[in-house]
Amino acid sequence: MADGAVVDPLDELDAHVARLRQVAGELRSARGKPVLDGNQIELIEDGPTLLAAYEEMQRSCREQIRALDRGPYSAPPASQQQLELERLGDGLVYRAIYGFEVFESAEVMSVLPELRAAGELSRVLPQMPMKMVLGDDNMALVALTKRAPAESHLLIRSTGLLDGLIATFEMLWGLAVPMPELEASGDVAALRAPDRDILMLLAGGATDDMISRRLRISPRTTQRRVRALMDALGAQTRFQAGIQAARRRWI
């Protein structure tokens, strides 16, 4: 790579996912044989084992949980809410990046406002390329397929793969924008400064129709405000408008 070249974090993530899928294939073909010294990587292919590993990760962490979140879910999000609330109460930091599809998920939106009120730090990206949870700097749970919630998860302990996933999360955190304020119902609040919410939703990948419904403003008003905000920011795309607004601390 040339000096000064910009690394696209999504390209980095794609490379990590490709490597993880390769490792999963090696683990499947070597069942019953030692694959990595110290059991640094384990293959999980059933829901109960996955949930047990995730709960144990949260209970054992001392500093923070970092998550890339999207469906499908092995269990209803509400069933995991209480443990996160308990650990937030213990002082554990939770940082989560959500794909924009969470705004269309009644399950997630039913629990997210309480988690945020309890201290979860959450941001939004237009598309979430994978699902992953990091426990401190010691372990990761990574989903490798979209086809079913309990298929092909890897539990990764201290390895070069883990270091790369941690670095990629931090790059994505820098790109993501703050989650819009939510009412207890899970709806985006009708804030005093709707332009701020429009920009955050744009950065999250929202269409004009989604913005209209979430902010309860007319489609015509939405289109007019989006165009005006993009012009003010000198943005060529809607997502660029949201990112530029975040960089200028407008949101």
CSV table of C-alpha atoms in Angstrom, one decimal:
chain,number,residue,atom,x,y,z
A,1,MET,CA,0.0,0.0,0.0
A,2,ALA,CA,1.4,3.4,-0.9
A,3,ASP,CA,2.2,5.8,1.9
A,4,GLY,CA,-0.7,8.0,2.7
A,5,ALA,CA,-3.3,5.7,1.1
A,6,VAL,CA,-6.7,5.8,2.7
A,7,VAL,CA,-7.9,2.5,4.1
A,8,ASP,CA,-11.6,1.9,3.6
A,9,PRO,CA,-12.9,0.3,6.8
A,10,LEU,CA,-15.5,-1.6,4.9
A,11,ASP,CA,-12.8,-3.2,2.7
A,12,GLU,CA,-10.9,-4.1,5.8
A,13,LEU,CA,-14.0,-5.7,7.3
A,14,ASP,CA,-14.7,-7.6,4.1
A,15,ALA,CA,-11.2,-9.0,4.2
A,16,HIS,CA,-11.6,-10.0,7.9
A,17,VAL,CA,-15.0,-11.7,7.1
A,18,ALA,CA,-13.4,-13.7,4.2
A,19,ARG,CA,-10.6,-14.9,6.5
A,20,LEU,CA,-13.1,-15.8,9.2
A,21,ARG,CA,-15.2,-17.8,6.8
A,22,GLN,CA,-12.0,-19.6,5.7
A,23,VAL,CA,-11.2,-20.4,9.4
A,24,ALA,CA,-14.8,-21.7,9.9
A,25,GLY,CA,-14.4,-24.0,7.0
A,26,GLU,CA,-11.1,-25.3,8.4
A,27,LEU,CA,-12.8,-25.9,11.8
A,28,ARG,CA,-15.6,-27.8,10.2
A,29,SER,CA,-13.3,-30.1,8.3
A,30,ALA,CA,-11.1,-30.7,11.3
A,31,ARG,CA,-13.8,-31.6,13.9
A,32,GLY,CA,-12.4,-33.7,16.6
A,33,LYS,CA,-8.8,-32.6,15.9
A,34,PRO,CA,-6.9,-29.7,17.5
A,35,VAL,CA,-7.0,-26.8,15.1
A,36,LEU,CA,-5.4,-23.9,17.0
A,37,ASP,CA,-3.2,-24.2,20.1
A,38,GLY,CA,-5.1,-23.1,23.2
A,39,ASN,CA,-8.5,-23.3,21.6
A,40,GLN,CA,-8.2,-19.7,20.4
A,41,ILE,CA,-11.0,-20.1,17.9
A,42,GLU,CA,-14.2,-22.1,18.4
A,43,LEU,CA,-17.0,-22.8,16.0
A,44,ILE,CA,-20.6,-22.4,17.4
A,45,GLU,CA,-23.5,-23.7,15.4
A,46,ASP,CA,-26.4,-23.8,17.8
A,47,GLY,CA,-28.5,-21.1,19.4
A,48,PRO,CA,-28.2,-22.2,23.1
A,49,THR,CA,-24.4,-22.4,23.0
A,50,LEU,CA,-24.3,-19.0,21.3
A,51,LEU,CA,-26.5,-17.3,23.9
A,52,ALA,CA,-24.5,-18.9,26.8
A,53,ALA,CA,-21.3,-17.7,25.3
A,54,TYR,CA,-22.6,-14.2,24.8
A,55,GLU,CA,-23.9,-14.0,28.4
A,56,GLU,CA,-20.7,-15.4,29.8
A,57,MET,CA,-18.8,-12.7,27.7
A,58,GLN,CA,-20.9,-9.9,29.3
A,59,ARG,CA,-20.5,-11.2,32.8
A,60,SER,CA,-16.7,-11.7,32.5
A,61,CYS,CA,-16.0,-8.3,30.9
A,62,ARG,CA,-14.4,-5.6,33.1
A,63,GLU,CA,-14.2,-2.6,30.8
A,64,GLN,CA,-16.5,-2.6,27.7
A,65,ILE,CA,-18.6,-4.4,25.2
A,66,ARG,CA,-18.5,-3.3,21.6
A,67,ALA,CA,-21.1,-4.5,19.1
A,68,LEU,CA,-22.0,-4.3,15.4
A,69,ASP,CA,-25.7,-5.1,15.6
A,70,ARG,CA,-28.2,-6.3,13.0
A,71,GLY,CA,-30.7,-9.1,12.7
A,72,PRO,CA,-31.5,-11.9,12.7
A,73,TYR,CA,-31.4,-12.6,16.4
A,74,SER,CA,-31.0,-16.0,18.2
A,75,ALA,CA,-33.4,-14.7,20.9
A,76,PRO,CA,-35.8,-11.8,21.2
A,77,PRO,CA,-33.7,-8.6,22.0
A,78,ALA,CA,-35.9,-8.1,25.0
A,79,SER,CA,-34.6,-11.3,26.5
A,80,GLN,CA,-31.1,-9.9,26.5
A,81,GLN,CA,-32.1,-6.5,27.8
A,82,GLN,CA,-31.9,-7.2,31.6
A,83,LEU,CA,-28.4,-8.5,31.6
A,84,GLU,CA,-27.1,-5.4,29.7
A,85,LEU,CA,-29.0,-3.1,32.1
A,86,GLU,CA,-27.4,-4.9,35.0
A,87,ARG,CA,-23.9,-4.6,33.5
A,88,LEU,CA,-24.4,-1.0,32.6
A,89,GLY,CA,-25.4,-0.5,36.3
A,90,ASP,CA,-22.1,-2.1,37.2
A,91,GLY,CA,-20.2,0.5,35.2
A,92,LEU,CA,-19.5,-1.6,32.1
A,93,VAL,CA,-19.4,0.5,28.9
A,94,TYR,CA,-21.5,-0.6,26.0
A,95,ARG,CA,-20.8,0.8,22.6
A,96,ALA,CA,-23.0,-0.4,19.7
A,97,ILE,CA,-23.2,0.5,16.0
A,98,TYR,CA,-26.5,-0.3,14.5
A,99,GLY,CA,-27.5,-0.7,10.8
A,100,PHE,CA,-30.3,1.6,9.8
A,101,GLU,CA,-32.7,-1.4,9.6
A,102,VAL,CA,-33.1,-1.2,13.4
A,103,PHE,CA,-35.6,1.7,12.8
A,104,GLU,CA,-37.9,-0.8,11.1
A,105,SER,CA,-37.6,-3.5,13.8
A,106,ALA,CA,-40.3,-3.2,16.4
A,107,GLU,CA,-38.3,-5.7,18.6
A,108,VAL,CA,-35.2,-3.6,18.7
A,109,MET,CA,-37.0,-0.3,19.0
A,110,SER,CA,-38.9,-1.6,22.0
A,111,VAL,CA,-35.7,-2.0,24.1
A,112,LEU,CA,-33.3,0.5,22.6
A,113,PRO,CA,-34.6,3.7,24.4
A,114,GLU,CA,-34.3,2.1,27.8
A,115,LEU,CA,-30.8,0.9,27.0
A,116,ARG,CA,-29.7,4.3,25.8
A,117,ALA,CA,-31.2,5.9,28.9
A,118,ALA,CA,-29.2,3.6,31.1
A,119,GLY,CA,-26.0,4.6,29.3
A,120,GLU,CA,-25.5,2.6,26.1
A,121,LEU,CA,-23.6,4.6,23.6
A,122,SER,CA,-25.0,3.9,20.2
A,123,ARG,CA,-24.4,5.1,16.6
A,124,VAL,CA,-25.8,4.3,13.2
A,125,LEU,CA,-24.4,3.2,9.8
A,126,PRO,CA,-26.3,3.0,6.6
A,127,GLN,CA,-25.5,-0.7,6.2
A,128,MET,CA,-24.2,-3.1,8.8
A,129,PRO,CA,-21.9,-5.6,6.9
A,130,MET,CA,-21.7,-8.1,9.7
A,131,LYS,CA,-22.8,-8.9,13.2
A,132,MET,CA,-20.1,-9.0,16.0
A,133,VAL,CA,-19.7,-8.5,19.7
A,134,LEU,CA,-16.3,-7.7,21.3
A,135,GLY,CA,-15.6,-8.4,24.9
A,136,ASP,CA,-12.9,-6.1,26.3
A,137,ASP,CA,-9.8,-6.7,24.1
A,138,ASN,CA,-10.0,-10.5,24.9
A,139,MET,CA,-12.7,-12.1,22.8
A,140,ALA,CA,-15.2,-11.7,19.9
A,141,LEU,CA,-18.3,-13.5,18.8
A,142,VAL,CA,-18.8,-13.1,15.1
A,143,ALA,CA,-21.7,-14.2,12.9
A,144,LEU,CA,-20.7,-15.4,9.4
A,145,THR,CA,-24.0,-15.7,7.6
A,146,LYS,CA,-27.3,-13.9,7.2
A,147,ARG,CA,-29.3,-17.1,6.5
A,148,ALA,CA,-30.2,-18.1,10.0
A,149,PRO,CA,-29.5,-16.6,13.4
A,150,ALA,CA,-27.7,-19.5,14.9
A,151,GLU,CA,-25.5,-20.6,12.0
A,152,SER,CA,-21.8,-20.3,11.9
A,153,HIS,CA,-20.6,-18.1,14.8
A,154,LEU,CA,-16.9,-18.0,15.7
A,155,LEU,CA,-15.8,-17.4,19.3
A,156,ILE,CA,-12.3,-15.8,18.9
A,157,ARG,CA,-9.9,-15.2,21.7
A,158,SER,CA,-6.6,-13.3,21.6
A,159,THR,CA,-5.3,-13.7,18.0
A,160,GLY,CA,-4.3,-11.5,15.1
A,161,LEU,CA,-7.8,-11.8,13.8
A,162,LEU,CA,-9.2,-10.4,17.0
A,163,ASP,CA,-6.8,-7.4,16.8
A,164,GLY,CA,-8.0,-6.7,13.3
A,165,LEU,CA,-11.6,-6.8,14.3
A,166,ILE,CA,-11.1,-4.4,17.2
A,167,ALA,CA,-9.3,-2.0,14.9
A,168,THR,CA,-12.1,-2.2,12.3
A,169,PHE,CA,-14.8,-1.6,14.9
A,170,GLU,CA,-13.0,1.6,16.0
A,171,MET,CA,-12.7,2.8,12.4
A,172,LEU,CA,-16.5,2.1,11.9
A,173,TRP,CA,-17.2,3.9,15.1
A,174,GLY,CA,-15.5,7.0,13.7
A,175,LEU,CA,-17.6,6.8,10.6
A,176,ALA,CA,-20.9,6.2,12.3
A,177,VAL,CA,-23.1,9.1,13.5
A,178,PRO,CA,-25.0,9.4,16.8
A,179,MET,CA,-28.3,7.6,17.1
A,180,PRO,CA,-31.2,10.1,16.9
A,181,GLU,CA,-32.9,10.7,20.2
A,182,LEU,CA,-35.7,8.2,20.9
A,183,GLU,CA,-38.9,8.4,22.7
A,184,ALA,CA,-40.0,5.7,25.1
A,185,SER,CA,-42.2,4.3,22.4
A,186,GLY,CA,-39.1,3.8,20.2
A,187,ASP,CA,-40.0,6.6,17.8
A,188,VAL,CA,-37.6,9.3,16.8
A,189,ALA,CA,-38.5,12.3,18.9
A,190,ALA,CA,-40.0,15.4,17.3
A,191,LEU,CA,-37.1,17.6,18.3
A,192,ARG,CA,-36.9,21.3,18.4
A,193,ALA,CA,-34.3,21.3,15.6
A,194,PRO,CA,-35.6,18.8,13.0
A,195,ASP,CA,-32.8,19.6,10.6
A,196,ARG,CA,-30.4,17.9,13.1
A,197,ASP,CA,-32.5,14.8,13.0
A,198,ILE,CA,-32.8,14.8,9.3
A,199,LEU,CA,-29.0,14.9,9.0
A,200,MET,CA,-28.6,12.0,11.4
A,201,LEU,CA,-31.1,10.0,9.6
A,202,LEU,CA,-29.5,10.8,6.2
A,203,ALA,CA,-26.2,9.6,7.6
A,204,GLY,CA,-28.0,6.4,8.7
A,205,GLY,CA,-29.2,5.8,5.1
A,206,ALA,CA,-32.8,6.9,5.5
A,207,THR,CA,-35.0,7.5,2.5
A,208,ASP,CA,-37.2,10.6,2.3
A,209,ASP,CA,-40.2,8.4,3.1
A,210,MET,CA,-38.5,7.0,6.2
A,211,ILE,CA,-37.6,10.5,7.4
A,212,SER,CA,-41.1,11.8,6.8
A,213,ARG,CA,-42.6,8.9,8.8
A,214,ARG,CA,-40.1,9.0,11.7
A,215,LEU,CA,-40.1,12.8,12.1
A,216,ARG,CA,-43.8,13.2,11.2
A,217,ILE,CA,-43.3,15.8,8.6
A,218,SER,CA,-44.7,15.9,5.1
A,219,PRO,CA,-42.8,14.3,2.2
A,220,ARG,CA,-42.7,17.7,0.5
A,221,THR,CA,-41.1,19.4,3.5
A,222,THR,CA,-38.7,16.5,3.8
A,223,GLN,CA,-37.5,16.8,0.2
A,224,ARG,CA,-37.1,20.6,0.5
A,225,ARG,CA,-35.1,20.4,3.7
A,226,VAL,CA,-32.9,17.5,2.5
A,227,ARG,CA,-32.0,19.4,-0.7
A,228,ALA,CA,-31.3,22.6,1.3
A,229,LEU,CA,-29.1,20.8,3.8
A,230,MET,CA,-27.1,19.0,1.1
A,231,ASP,CA,-26.6,22.3,-0.7
A,232,ALA,CA,-25.5,24.0,2.5
A,233,LEU,CA,-22.9,21.2,3.2
A,234,GLY,CA,-21.7,21.0,-0.4
A,235,ALA,CA,-22.6,17.3,-0.4
A,236,GLN,CA,-23.1,15.2,-3.5
A,237,THR,CA,-24.8,12.3,-1.8
A,238,ARG,CA,-27.2,12.0,1.1
A,239,PHE,CA,-24.8,9.9,3.2
A,240,GLN,CA,-22.1,12.4,2.5
A,241,ALA,CA,-24.3,15.1,3.9
A,242,GLY,CA,-24.7,13.3,7.2
A,243,ILE,CA,-21.0,12.6,7.5
A,244,GLN,CA,-20.1,16.2,6.6
A,245,ALA,CA,-22.6,17.4,9.3
A,246,ALA,CA,-21.0,15.1,11.9
A,247,ARG,CA,-17.5,16.3,11.0
A,248,ARG,CA,-18.6,19.9,11.3
A,249,ARG,CA,-20.3,19.0,14.7
A,250,TRP,CA,-23.7,20.0,13.4
A,251,ILE,CA,-25.0,16.8,14.8
